[in-house]
Amino acid sequence: MERIWIQQIVVALLCTALAGISLAGPREQAKQLHDRLTGTPAAEPLLIELAALIEDDREYDAAMRAMQEDAFYDITLKNFVMPWTNEQQNVFAPLNDYVATVIGMARDGIDFREVLSGDILYAGDSTALNNDGYSVPAVSASSNAHYEALENQRVPLQDYLIQQQQSAIYGIPANATAGVITSRASSMAYFVAGTNRAMLRFTLMHHLCRDMEQMHDISRPADRIRQDVTRSPGGDSRVFLNNCVGCHNGMDPMAQAFAYYNWTGEEGTGNGQLEYTDDSVQPKYLINSNNFPYGFVTPDDRWDNYWRSGPHSGLGWSASLTGNGNGAKSLGEELANSEAFATCQAQKTFRAVCLRGPTSATDVSQIESMTSNFRNNGYQLKDLFADAAVYCMGE
């Protein structure tokens, strides 16, 4: 009898909770929408304004109004992007050029596909900053001090970030720039030491939502796997044929795009800068050649996408591109024009705004709708945030 009574209470509480969700009024929805988009409570006048827009069936306009607040850029977007900039995926890292560039692109409505290929860099407007009493050093290829100063002095990023050419600031050829791939932060994290395969892996993780385990496919040709990969790990060639080859056969032909790039500083330090050696393969691509002397010797920065065939053709590679090219810029275009890129941005935004992953068919349908809107409306990052916030504002 006692168990039945407890069950009845639980059911009643659940019904009350569900009723509260379904009957949430414009004010409650406005509060939820603002909180999710900015991470801060709304001032009363703004809350009234947002509630009025929602009551007038203008939910999207309410979301766009909430994103006019500084906190959307300084808190929400910063925390959204920061884990993409380091191997530890740590959100508690100093502001950097990668994060600032994504924030600027979102604010200005730039086609987000440019994030992996553009000659683009956002930094603080030095003239405006100095005129308004801020003390911020110039942006530099060898230091992050500019961005750390912006953060430490709590500069409102939407007011002071300006678009610049990465090639002009960092002194690399325009055709060698590739958006955040060649940003200082990304270079320090993924071009340091190693073999530059990390850059491909983390770009796939953060922009196609696929880690290498998910890209495993032993059916692709192994002709571009470098010499440093032993063909008999532990003396057993079956390990290579059934495991190692499944990642390296697709990874190595694509990571060849980064053959001319290097980070000059030591791992774990903030010193150094991006080095680009035009037409000269970095020595790291030729290390450990005795592991398998008959392996591929990298001659240049030509890349090929072997994943266009086989099971990973389902990532939706663009039919307007050839699936090969030279250098990081054209590789970034290949990745950013895939269907997987657009879907990944929608998935990440849904999770960031709704504070959960999809748990129902309705959620999955919402992500598909967000992806479609993103593609059809010029790849605007803020559209994804608005769509997610409106969908989740009644939870």
mmCIF file of C-alpha atoms in Angstrom:
data_model
loop_
_atom_site.group_PDB
_atom_site.id
_atom_site.type_symbol
_atom_site.label_atom_id
_atom_site.label_comp_id
_atom_site.label_asym_id
_atom_site.label_seq_id
_atom_site.Cartn_x
_atom_site.Cartn_y
_atom_site.Cartn_z
ATOM 1 C CA MET A 1 0.000 0.000 0.000
ATOM 2 C CA GLU A 2 2.827 2.351 0.913
ATOM 3 C CA ARG A 3 4.576 1.608 -2.418
ATOM 4 C CA ILE A 4 1.407 2.487 -4.388
ATOM 5 C CA TRP A 5 1.088 5.732 -2.421
ATOM 6 C CA ILE A 6 4.699 6.682 -3.239
ATOM 7 C CA GLN A 7 4.159 5.854 -6.901
ATOM 8 C CA GLN A 8 1.086 8.081 -6.985
ATOM 9 C CA ILE A 9 3.065 10.972 -5.496
ATOM 10 C CA VAL A 10 5.873 10.513 -8.062
ATOM 11 C CA VAL A 11 3.370 10.456 -10.924
ATOM 12 C CA ALA A 12 1.696 13.583 -9.591
ATOM 13 C CA LEU A 13 5.018 15.397 -9.325
ATOM 14 C CA LEU A 14 5.972 14.384 -12.853
ATOM 15 C CA CYS A 15 2.654 15.561 -14.219
ATOM 16 C CA THR A 16 3.059 18.874 -12.416
ATOM 17 C CA ALA A 17 6.564 19.287 -13.828
ATOM 18 C CA LEU A 18 5.451 18.436 -17.343
ATOM 19 C CA ALA A 19 2.492 20.749 -17.057
ATOM 20 C CA GLY A 20 4.862 23.507 -15.964
ATOM 21 C CA ILE A 21 6.969 22.950 -19.065
ATOM 22 C CA SER A 22 4.111 22.863 -21.504
ATOM 23 C CA LEU A 23 2.390 25.882 -19.939
ATOM 24 C CA ALA A 24 5.508 28.052 -19.584
ATOM 25 C CA GLY A 25 4.476 31.581 -20.425
ATOM 26 C CA PRO A 26 6.306 34.170 -22.524
ATOM 27 C CA ARG A 27 8.153 35.565 -19.523
ATOM 28 C CA GLU A 28 9.480 32.160 -18.445
ATOM 29 C CA GLN A 29 10.405 31.342 -22.007
ATOM 30 C CA ALA A 30 12.150 34.699 -22.396
ATOM 31 C CA LYS A 31 14.178 34.062 -19.255
ATOM 32 C CA GLN A 32 15.172 30.595 -20.424
ATOM 33 C CA LEU A 33 16.086 31.838 -23.902
ATOM 34 C CA HIS A 34 18.224 34.671 -22.557
ATOM 35 C CA ASP A 35 19.925 32.515 -19.930
ATOM 36 C CA ARG A 36 20.887 29.866 -22.465
ATOM 37 C CA LEU A 37 22.231 32.372 -25.003
ATOM 38 C CA THR A 38 24.185 34.608 -22.633
ATOM 39 C CA GLY A 39 24.828 32.629 -19.465
ATOM 40 C CA THR A 40 23.597 35.617 -17.456
ATOM 41 C CA PRO A 41 20.202 36.769 -16.112
ATOM 42 C CA ALA A 42 18.393 39.398 -18.140
ATOM 43 C CA ALA A 43 17.755 42.878 -16.791
ATOM 44 C CA GLU A 44 14.066 43.514 -16.222
ATOM 45 C CA PRO A 45 13.524 45.879 -19.189
ATOM 46 C CA LEU A 46 15.163 43.406 -21.551
ATOM 47 C CA LEU A 47 13.162 40.516 -20.120
ATOM 48 C CA ILE A 48 9.963 42.451 -20.755
ATOM 49 C CA GLU A 49 11.096 43.200 -24.318
ATOM 50 C CA LEU A 50 11.914 39.551 -25.028
ATOM 51 C CA ALA A 51 8.641 38.332 -23.526
ATOM 52 C CA ALA A 52 6.699 40.748 -25.712
ATOM 53 C CA LEU A 53 8.436 39.439 -28.836
ATOM 54 C CA ILE A 54 7.682 35.849 -27.865
ATOM 55 C CA GLU A 55 4.059 36.662 -27.117
ATOM 56 C CA ASP A 56 3.875 38.200 -30.589
ATOM 57 C CA ASP A 57 5.155 34.905 -32.123
ATOM 58 C CA ARG A 58 8.512 36.490 -32.907
ATOM 59 C CA GLU A 59 10.671 33.969 -31.065
ATOM 60 C CA TYR A 60 13.525 34.158 -33.581
ATOM 61 C CA ASP A 61 13.648 37.942 -33.222
ATOM 62 C CA ALA A 62 13.777 37.500 -29.451
ATOM 63 C CA ALA A 63 16.780 35.202 -29.794
ATOM 64 C CA MET A 64 18.558 37.635 -32.099
ATOM 65 C CA ARG A 65 17.862 40.457 -29.627
ATOM 66 C CA ALA A 66 19.319 38.441 -26.760
ATOM 67 C CA MET A 67 22.452 37.848 -28.825
ATOM 68 C CA GLN A 68 23.050 41.586 -28.984
ATOM 69 C CA GLU A 69 24.226 41.362 -25.381
ATOM 70 C CA ASP A 70 27.982 41.402 -24.724
ATOM 71 C CA ALA A 71 27.746 38.186 -22.736
ATOM 72 C CA PHE A 72 26.770 36.181 -25.824
ATOM 73 C CA TYR A 73 30.176 36.946 -27.334
ATOM 74 C CA ASP A 74 32.321 37.286 -24.208
ATOM 75 C CA ILE A 75 30.942 34.235 -22.396
ATOM 76 C CA THR A 76 28.806 31.917 -24.515
ATOM 77 C CA LEU A 77 30.752 31.981 -27.780
ATOM 78 C CA LYS A 78 34.112 32.095 -26.027
ATOM 79 C CA ASN A 79 33.285 29.007 -23.967
ATOM 80 C CA PHE A 80 31.778 27.320 -27.020
ATOM 81 C CA VAL A 81 34.930 27.677 -29.120
ATOM 82 C CA MET A 82 37.748 27.509 -26.579
ATOM 83 C CA PRO A 83 37.857 23.666 -26.306
ATOM 84 C CA TRP A 84 38.562 23.471 -30.050
ATOM 85 C CA THR A 85 41.859 25.304 -29.573
ATOM 86 C CA ASN A 86 43.818 22.855 -27.412
ATOM 87 C CA GLU A 87 44.374 19.116 -27.183
ATOM 88 C CA GLN A 88 43.046 18.992 -23.625
ATOM 89 C CA GLN A 89 39.813 20.594 -24.874
ATOM 90 C CA ASN A 90 40.055 22.924 -21.886
ATOM 91 C CA VAL A 91 37.538 25.740 -21.706
ATOM 92 C CA PHE A 92 39.598 27.556 -19.045
ATOM 93 C CA ALA A 93 42.309 28.871 -21.356
ATOM 94 C CA PRO A 94 43.195 32.467 -22.244
ATOM 95 C CA LEU A 95 41.438 34.182 -25.117
ATOM 96 C CA ASN A 96 43.321 33.637 -28.376
ATOM 97 C CA ASP A 97 43.173 34.431 -32.083
ATOM 98 C CA TYR A 98 41.208 31.247 -32.943
ATOM 99 C CA VAL A 99 38.396 32.114 -30.526
ATOM 100 C CA ALA A 100 38.370 35.795 -31.440
ATOM 101 C CA THR A 101 38.146 34.948 -35.138
ATOM 102 C CA VAL A 102 35.114 32.704 -34.675
ATOM 103 C CA ILE A 103 33.464 35.364 -32.504
ATOM 104 C CA GLY A 104 34.073 38.025 -35.146
ATOM 105 C CA MET A 105 32.774 35.812 -37.933
ATOM 106 C CA ALA A 106 29.599 35.101 -35.961
ATOM 107 C CA ARG A 107 29.029 38.783 -35.214
ATOM 108 C CA ASP A 108 29.568 39.849 -38.829
ATOM 109 C CA GLY A 109 27.546 37.041 -40.396
ATOM 110 C CA ILE A 110 30.448 35.681 -42.430
ATOM 111 C CA ASP A 111 29.885 32.365 -44.188
ATOM 112 C CA PHE A 112 31.143 29.959 -41.537
ATOM 113 C CA ARG A 113 32.761 27.687 -44.097
ATOM 114 C CA GLU A 114 35.475 30.349 -44.291
ATOM 115 C CA VAL A 115 36.569 29.276 -40.807
ATOM 116 C CA LEU A 116 38.723 26.537 -42.382
ATOM 117 C CA SER A 117 40.033 28.350 -45.452
ATOM 118 C CA GLY A 118 39.826 32.135 -45.237
ATOM 119 C CA ASP A 119 42.653 34.660 -45.092
ATOM 120 C CA ILE A 120 40.959 35.982 -42.017
ATOM 121 C CA LEU A 121 41.904 37.041 -38.504
ATOM 122 C CA TYR A 122 40.028 39.068 -35.918
ATOM 123 C CA ALA A 123 41.867 41.267 -33.454
ATOM 124 C CA GLY A 124 41.109 44.336 -31.378
ATOM 125 C CA ASP A 125 40.971 47.718 -33.074
ATOM 126 C CA SER A 126 44.090 49.307 -31.557
ATOM 127 C CA THR A 127 43.076 52.869 -32.394
ATOM 128 C CA ALA A 128 39.622 52.554 -30.880
ATOM 129 C CA LEU A 129 40.962 50.696 -27.843
ATOM 130 C CA ASN A 130 43.573 53.358 -27.121
ATOM 131 C CA ASN A 131 41.068 56.167 -27.608
ATOM 132 C CA ASP A 132 38.760 54.531 -25.067
ATOM 133 C CA GLY A 133 41.437 54.088 -22.426
ATOM 134 C CA TYR A 134 42.396 50.437 -22.886
ATOM 135 C CA SER A 135 46.049 49.420 -22.919
ATOM 136 C CA VAL A 136 46.414 46.518 -25.345
ATOM 137 C CA PRO A 137 49.626 45.491 -27.160
ATOM 138 C CA ALA A 138 49.589 45.000 -30.911
ATOM 139 C CA VAL A 139 48.565 41.618 -32.266
ATOM 140 C CA SER A 140 51.651 39.521 -32.954
ATOM 141 C CA ALA A 141 52.634 36.288 -34.691
ATOM 142 C CA SER A 142 54.884 35.417 -31.739
ATOM 143 C CA SER A 143 52.742 36.322 -28.745
ATOM 144 C CA ASN A 144 49.222 35.929 -27.392
ATOM 145 C CA ALA A 145 49.542 39.056 -25.246
ATOM 146 C CA HIS A 146 47.106 41.053 -27.382
ATOM 147 C CA TYR A 147 44.229 38.644 -26.782
ATOM 148 C CA GLU A 148 45.042 38.080 -23.135
ATOM 149 C CA ALA A 149 44.952 41.844 -22.600
ATOM 150 C CA LEU A 150 41.527 42.050 -24.250
ATOM 151 C CA GLU A 151 40.243 39.423 -21.851
ATOM 152 C CA ASN A 152 41.998 40.716 -18.720
ATOM 153 C CA GLN A 153 40.664 44.232 -19.272
ATOM 154 C CA ARG A 154 37.184 42.881 -20.022
ATOM 155 C CA VAL A 155 37.008 44.538 -23.396
ATOM 156 C CA PRO A 156 33.538 43.947 -24.928
ATOM 157 C CA LEU A 157 34.581 41.921 -27.950
ATOM 158 C CA GLN A 158 31.614 42.723 -30.165
ATOM 159 C CA ASP A 159 32.488 46.424 -29.965
ATOM 160 C CA TYR A 160 36.213 46.254 -30.684
ATOM 161 C CA LEU A 161 37.044 43.200 -32.806
ATOM 162 C CA ILE A 162 37.858 44.044 -36.429
ATOM 163 C CA GLN A 163 38.539 41.765 -39.371
ATOM 164 C CA GLN A 164 42.074 41.689 -40.742
ATOM 165 C CA GLN A 165 44.062 39.570 -43.169
ATOM 166 C CA GLN A 166 45.920 36.751 -41.498
ATOM 167 C CA SER A 167 48.603 36.882 -44.198
ATOM 168 C CA ALA A 168 49.362 40.523 -43.405
ATOM 169 C CA ILE A 169 49.581 40.022 -39.642
ATOM 170 C CA TYR A 170 51.390 36.687 -39.552
ATOM 171 C CA GLY A 171 53.539 37.093 -42.639
ATOM 172 C CA ILE A 172 52.562 33.925 -44.496
ATOM 173 C CA PRO A 173 51.370 33.851 -48.133
ATOM 174 C CA ALA A 174 47.642 34.422 -48.600
ATOM 175 C CA ASN A 175 47.330 31.084 -50.406
ATOM 176 C CA ALA A 176 48.825 29.362 -47.351
ATOM 177 C CA THR A 177 46.223 30.724 -44.922
ATOM 178 C CA ALA A 178 43.404 28.426 -43.882
ATOM 179 C CA GLY A 179 41.234 30.201 -41.341
ATOM 180 C CA VAL A 180 41.607 28.894 -37.817
ATOM 181 C CA ILE A 181 43.769 25.987 -39.024
ATOM 182 C CA THR A 182 46.630 28.451 -39.483
ATOM 183 C CA SER A 183 45.739 30.590 -36.472
ATOM 184 C CA ARG A 184 48.436 31.010 -33.860
ATOM 185 C CA ALA A 185 46.488 29.066 -31.233
ATOM 186 C CA SER A 186 45.756 26.128 -33.513
ATOM 187 C CA SER A 187 49.335 26.027 -34.804
ATOM 188 C CA MET A 188 50.723 26.008 -31.278
ATOM 189 C CA ALA A 189 48.441 23.129 -30.313
ATOM 190 C CA TYR A 190 48.515 20.936 -33.421
ATOM 191 C CA PHE A 191 51.559 21.835 -35.545
ATOM 192 C CA VAL A 192 54.007 21.535 -32.656
ATOM 193 C CA ALA A 193 56.553 18.683 -32.869
ATOM 194 C CA GLY A 194 54.901 15.406 -33.920
ATOM 195 C CA THR A 195 54.014 14.739 -37.541
ATOM 196 C CA ASN A 196 51.158 17.236 -38.153
ATOM 197 C CA ARG A 197 48.623 14.405 -38.141
ATOM 198 C CA ALA A 198 47.177 15.982 -34.985
ATOM 199 C CA MET A 199 45.974 18.967 -37.014
ATOM 200 C CA LEU A 200 43.856 16.727 -39.206
ATOM 201 C CA ARG A 201 42.536 14.692 -36.302
ATOM 202 C CA PHE A 202 41.421 17.665 -34.215
ATOM 203 C CA THR A 203 40.020 19.523 -37.222
ATOM 204 C CA LEU A 204 37.869 16.475 -37.969
ATOM 205 C CA MET A 205 36.840 16.249 -34.313
ATOM 206 C CA HIS A 206 35.826 19.854 -33.911
ATOM 207 C CA HIS A 207 34.411 20.585 -37.358
ATOM 208 C CA LEU A 208 33.056 17.275 -38.660
ATOM 209 C CA CYS A 209 32.367 15.698 -35.231
ATOM 210 C CA ARG A 210 34.396 12.602 -36.178
ATOM 211 C CA ASP A 211 37.428 11.236 -34.372
ATOM 212 C CA MET A 212 39.797 8.868 -36.127
ATOM 213 C CA GLU A 213 38.163 5.771 -34.658
ATOM 214 C CA GLN A 214 34.977 6.745 -36.465
ATOM 215 C CA MET A 215 36.917 7.220 -39.703
ATOM 216 C CA HIS A 216 38.467 3.740 -39.532
ATOM 217 C CA ASP A 217 38.232 1.894 -42.865
ATOM 218 C CA ILE A 218 40.695 -0.834 -43.833
ATOM 219 C CA SER A 219 39.375 -0.969 -47.421
ATOM 220 C CA ARG A 220 41.135 2.235 -48.606
ATOM 221 C CA PRO A 221 44.519 1.982 -50.406
ATOM 222 C CA ALA A 222 47.591 2.117 -48.169
ATOM 223 C CA ASP A 223 49.945 3.616 -50.764
ATOM 224 C CA ARG A 224 50.340 7.017 -49.031
ATOM 225 C CA ILE A 225 51.150 5.800 -45.518
ATOM 226 C CA ARG A 226 54.462 7.290 -44.437
ATOM 227 C CA GLN A 227 57.669 5.490 -43.507
ATOM 228 C CA ASP A 228 57.314 6.217 -39.784
ATOM 229 C CA VAL A 229 54.392 3.782 -39.449
ATOM 230 C CA THR A 230 55.714 0.266 -38.854
ATOM 231 C CA ARG A 231 53.971 -2.435 -40.857
ATOM 232 C CA SER A 232 54.535 -5.040 -38.130
ATOM 233 C CA PRO A 233 53.710 -3.562 -34.703
ATOM 234 C CA GLY A 234 55.098 -5.919 -32.103
ATOM 235 C CA GLY A 235 56.285 -8.135 -34.938
ATOM 236 C CA ASP A 236 52.737 -8.903 -36.085
ATOM 237 C CA SER A 237 51.705 -7.535 -39.478
ATOM 238 C CA ARG A 238 48.078 -8.436 -38.789
ATOM 239 C CA VAL A 239 47.888 -5.563 -36.289
ATOM 240 C CA PHE A 240 48.835 -3.128 -39.053
ATOM 241 C CA LEU A 241 46.536 -4.686 -41.662
ATOM 242 C CA ASN A 242 43.485 -4.802 -39.400
ATOM 243 C CA ASN A 243 44.004 -1.722 -37.244
ATOM 244 C CA CYS A 244 46.703 0.821 -38.103
ATOM 245 C CA VAL A 245 45.976 0.881 -41.812
ATOM 246 C CA GLY A 246 42.329 1.756 -41.193
ATOM 247 C CA CYS A 247 43.223 5.247 -39.962
ATOM 248 C CA HIS A 248 46.514 5.981 -41.699
ATOM 249 C CA ASN A 249 45.280 5.112 -45.194
ATOM 250 C CA GLY A 250 42.879 8.066 -45.088
ATOM 251 C CA MET A 251 44.738 10.292 -42.644
ATOM 252 C CA ASP A 252 48.183 10.404 -44.260
ATOM 253 C CA PRO A 253 47.035 11.479 -47.763
ATOM 254 C CA MET A 254 45.032 14.336 -46.224
ATOM 255 C CA ALA A 255 47.584 15.406 -43.600
ATOM 256 C CA GLN A 256 50.038 15.832 -46.467
ATOM 257 C CA ALA A 257 48.314 19.212 -46.964
ATOM 258 C CA PHE A 258 50.245 20.432 -43.900
ATOM 259 C CA ALA A 259 53.695 19.367 -45.169
ATOM 260 C CA TYR A 260 55.033 22.951 -45.212
ATOM 261 C CA TYR A 261 53.822 23.990 -41.736
ATOM 262 C CA ASN A 262 55.514 23.898 -38.353
ATOM 263 C CA TRP A 263 55.330 25.500 -34.916
ATOM 264 C CA THR A 264 58.715 26.916 -33.959
ATOM 265 C CA GLY A 265 58.233 26.850 -30.186
ATOM 266 C CA GLU A 266 58.596 23.997 -27.746
ATOM 267 C CA GLU A 267 55.648 21.851 -26.781
ATOM 268 C CA GLY A 268 53.840 23.071 -23.676
ATOM 269 C CA THR A 269 55.063 26.661 -23.969
ATOM 270 C CA GLY A 270 53.514 29.785 -25.427
ATOM 271 C CA ASN A 271 56.696 30.765 -27.212
ATOM 272 C CA GLY A 272 57.099 30.463 -30.968
ATOM 273 C CA GLN A 273 55.075 31.114 -34.083
ATOM 274 C CA LEU A 274 53.763 29.446 -37.216
ATOM 275 C CA GLU A 275 56.452 28.637 -39.749
ATOM 276 C CA TYR A 276 55.598 28.091 -43.402
ATOM 277 C CA THR A 277 58.303 26.750 -45.718
ATOM 278 C CA ASP A 278 56.906 27.175 -49.222
ATOM 279 C CA ASP A 279 57.817 24.246 -51.521
ATOM 280 C CA SER A 280 59.943 22.645 -48.789
ATOM 281 C CA VAL A 281 58.644 19.669 -46.815
ATOM 282 C CA GLN A 282 59.138 19.967 -43.060
ATOM 283 C CA PRO A 283 61.677 17.446 -41.637
ATOM 284 C CA LYS A 284 58.997 16.031 -39.309
ATOM 285 C CA TYR A 285 57.379 14.381 -42.349
ATOM 286 C CA LEU A 286 60.515 12.321 -42.913
ATOM 287 C CA ILE A 287 61.314 11.148 -39.374
ATOM 288 C CA ASN A 288 61.631 7.506 -38.325
ATOM 289 C CA SER A 289 62.097 6.449 -41.933
ATOM 290 C CA ASN A 290 63.692 3.165 -40.824
ATOM 291 C CA ASN A 291 60.401 1.963 -39.366
ATOM 292 C CA PHE A 292 59.427 1.002 -42.901
ATOM 293 C CA PRO A 293 61.883 2.246 -45.556
ATOM 294 C CA TYR A 294 59.512 1.263 -48.373
ATOM 295 C CA GLY A 295 56.760 3.531 -47.080
ATOM 296 C CA PHE A 296 55.646 6.783 -48.682
ATOM 297 C CA VAL A 297 58.143 9.638 -48.790
ATOM 298 C CA THR A 298 56.345 12.995 -48.763
ATOM 299 C CA PRO A 299 57.470 15.079 -51.784
ATOM 300 C CA ASP A 300 55.123 18.080 -51.487
ATOM 301 C CA ASP A 301 51.843 19.288 -49.967
ATOM 302 C CA ARG A 302 49.432 17.557 -52.366
ATOM 303 C CA TRP A 303 46.532 15.935 -50.543
ATOM 304 C CA ASP A 304 43.870 13.459 -51.673
ATOM 305 C CA ASN A 305 40.629 12.521 -49.982
ATOM 306 C CA TYR A 306 40.447 8.726 -50.077
ATOM 307 C CA TRP A 307 37.298 8.895 -47.948
ATOM 308 C CA ARG A 308 35.250 10.099 -50.915
ATOM 309 C CA SER A 309 34.826 6.400 -51.725
ATOM 310 C CA GLY A 310 33.757 3.662 -49.359
ATOM 311 C CA PRO A 311 31.705 4.008 -46.166
ATOM 312 C CA HIS A 312 32.768 7.603 -45.486
ATOM 313 C CA SER A 313 31.373 8.861 -48.768
ATOM 314 C CA GLY A 314 28.253 9.294 -46.630
ATOM 315 C CA LEU A 315 29.819 12.378 -45.051
ATOM 316 C CA GLY A 316 28.485 14.241 -48.063
ATOM 317 C CA TRP A 317 31.567 15.520 -49.857
ATOM 318 C CA SER A 318 30.829 18.344 -52.287
ATOM 319 C CA ALA A 319 30.365 17.307 -55.915
ATOM 320 C CA SER A 320 31.658 20.735 -56.979
ATOM 321 C CA LEU A 321 35.116 19.981 -55.558
ATOM 322 C CA THR A 322 37.664 17.503 -56.871
ATOM 323 C CA GLY A 323 38.694 15.813 -53.644
ATOM 324 C CA ASN A 324 42.350 16.739 -54.003
ATOM 325 C CA GLY A 325 44.581 19.782 -54.043
ATOM 326 C CA ASN A 326 47.637 21.394 -52.520
ATOM 327 C CA GLY A 327 47.967 22.919 -49.094
ATOM 328 C CA ALA A 328 45.788 23.631 -46.090
ATOM 329 C CA LYS A 329 43.454 26.142 -47.753
ATOM 330 C CA SER A 330 42.029 23.743 -50.335
ATOM 331 C CA LEU A 331 41.800 20.976 -47.718
ATOM 332 C CA GLY A 332 39.825 23.329 -45.475
ATOM 333 C CA GLU A 333 37.434 23.995 -48.350
ATOM 334 C CA GLU A 334 37.000 20.245 -48.866
ATOM 335 C CA LEU A 335 36.101 19.704 -45.210
ATOM 336 C CA ALA A 336 33.897 22.773 -44.773
ATOM 337 C CA ASN A 337 31.798 22.053 -47.870
ATOM 338 C CA SER A 338 30.827 18.585 -46.672
ATOM 339 C CA GLU A 339 27.397 17.836 -45.267
ATOM 340 C CA ALA A 340 29.118 16.530 -42.142
ATOM 341 C CA PHE A 341 30.521 20.006 -41.450
ATOM 342 C CA ALA A 342 27.086 21.628 -41.420
ATOM 343 C CA THR A 343 25.557 18.836 -39.339
ATOM 344 C CA CYS A 344 28.413 19.009 -36.853
ATOM 345 C CA GLN A 345 27.900 22.732 -36.228
ATOM 346 C CA ALA A 346 24.201 22.109 -35.598
ATOM 347 C CA GLN A 347 24.904 19.228 -33.206
ATOM 348 C CA LYS A 348 27.436 21.226 -31.205
ATOM 349 C CA THR A 349 25.172 24.251 -30.975
ATOM 350 C CA PHE A 350 22.178 22.171 -29.902
ATOM 351 C CA ARG A 351 24.226 20.658 -27.083
ATOM 352 C CA ALA A 352 25.659 24.012 -26.005
ATOM 353 C CA VAL A 353 22.304 25.806 -25.895
ATOM 354 C CA CYS A 354 19.988 23.020 -24.761
ATOM 355 C CA LEU A 355 22.613 21.712 -22.305
ATOM 356 C CA ARG A 356 22.037 18.140 -23.465
ATOM 357 C CA GLY A 357 22.327 15.922 -26.480
ATOM 358 C CA PRO A 358 19.345 14.842 -28.599
ATOM 359 C CA THR A 359 17.196 12.310 -26.762
ATOM 360 C CA SER A 360 14.171 11.901 -29.005
ATOM 361 C CA ALA A 361 13.091 11.727 -32.614
ATOM 362 C CA THR A 362 11.845 15.300 -32.255
ATOM 363 C CA ASP A 363 15.311 16.425 -31.157
ATOM 364 C CA VAL A 364 16.908 14.674 -34.111
ATOM 365 C CA SER A 365 14.402 16.312 -36.441
ATOM 366 C CA GLN A 366 15.249 19.692 -34.901
ATOM 367 C CA ILE A 367 18.963 19.211 -35.571
ATOM 368 C CA GLU A 368 18.186 18.272 -39.163
ATOM 369 C CA SER A 369 16.092 21.431 -39.495
ATOM 370 C CA MET A 370 18.882 23.543 -37.976
ATOM 371 C CA THR A 371 21.378 22.013 -40.408
ATOM 372 C CA SER A 372 19.149 22.760 -43.374
ATOM 373 C CA ASN A 373 18.592 26.355 -42.268
ATOM 374 C CA PHE A 374 22.322 26.776 -41.708
ATOM 375 C CA ARG A 375 23.141 25.620 -45.252
ATOM 376 C CA ASN A 376 20.324 27.477 -46.960
ATOM 377 C CA ASN A 377 20.870 30.815 -45.201
ATOM 378 C CA GLY A 378 24.557 31.342 -45.901
ATOM 379 C CA TYR A 379 26.115 29.312 -43.067
ATOM 380 C CA GLN A 380 25.380 31.894 -40.363
ATOM 381 C CA LEU A 381 26.532 30.657 -36.942
ATOM 382 C CA LYS A 382 24.108 32.886 -35.047
ATOM 383 C CA ASP A 383 21.181 31.260 -36.871
ATOM 384 C CA LEU A 384 22.096 27.951 -35.246
ATOM 385 C CA PHE A 385 22.128 29.518 -31.798
ATOM 386 C CA ALA A 386 18.799 31.234 -32.413
ATOM 387 C CA ASP A 387 17.140 28.050 -33.692
ATOM 388 C CA ALA A 388 18.421 26.004 -30.739
ATOM 389 C CA ALA A 389 17.442 28.624 -28.165
ATOM 390 C CA VAL A 390 13.896 28.922 -29.508
ATOM 391 C CA TYR A 391 13.503 25.135 -29.551
ATOM 392 C CA CYS A 392 14.694 24.718 -25.958
ATOM 393 C CA MET A 393 13.210 27.826 -24.388
ATOM 394 C CA GLY A 394 10.212 25.949 -22.995
ATOM 395 C CA GLU A 395 12.172 23.228 -21.242
#
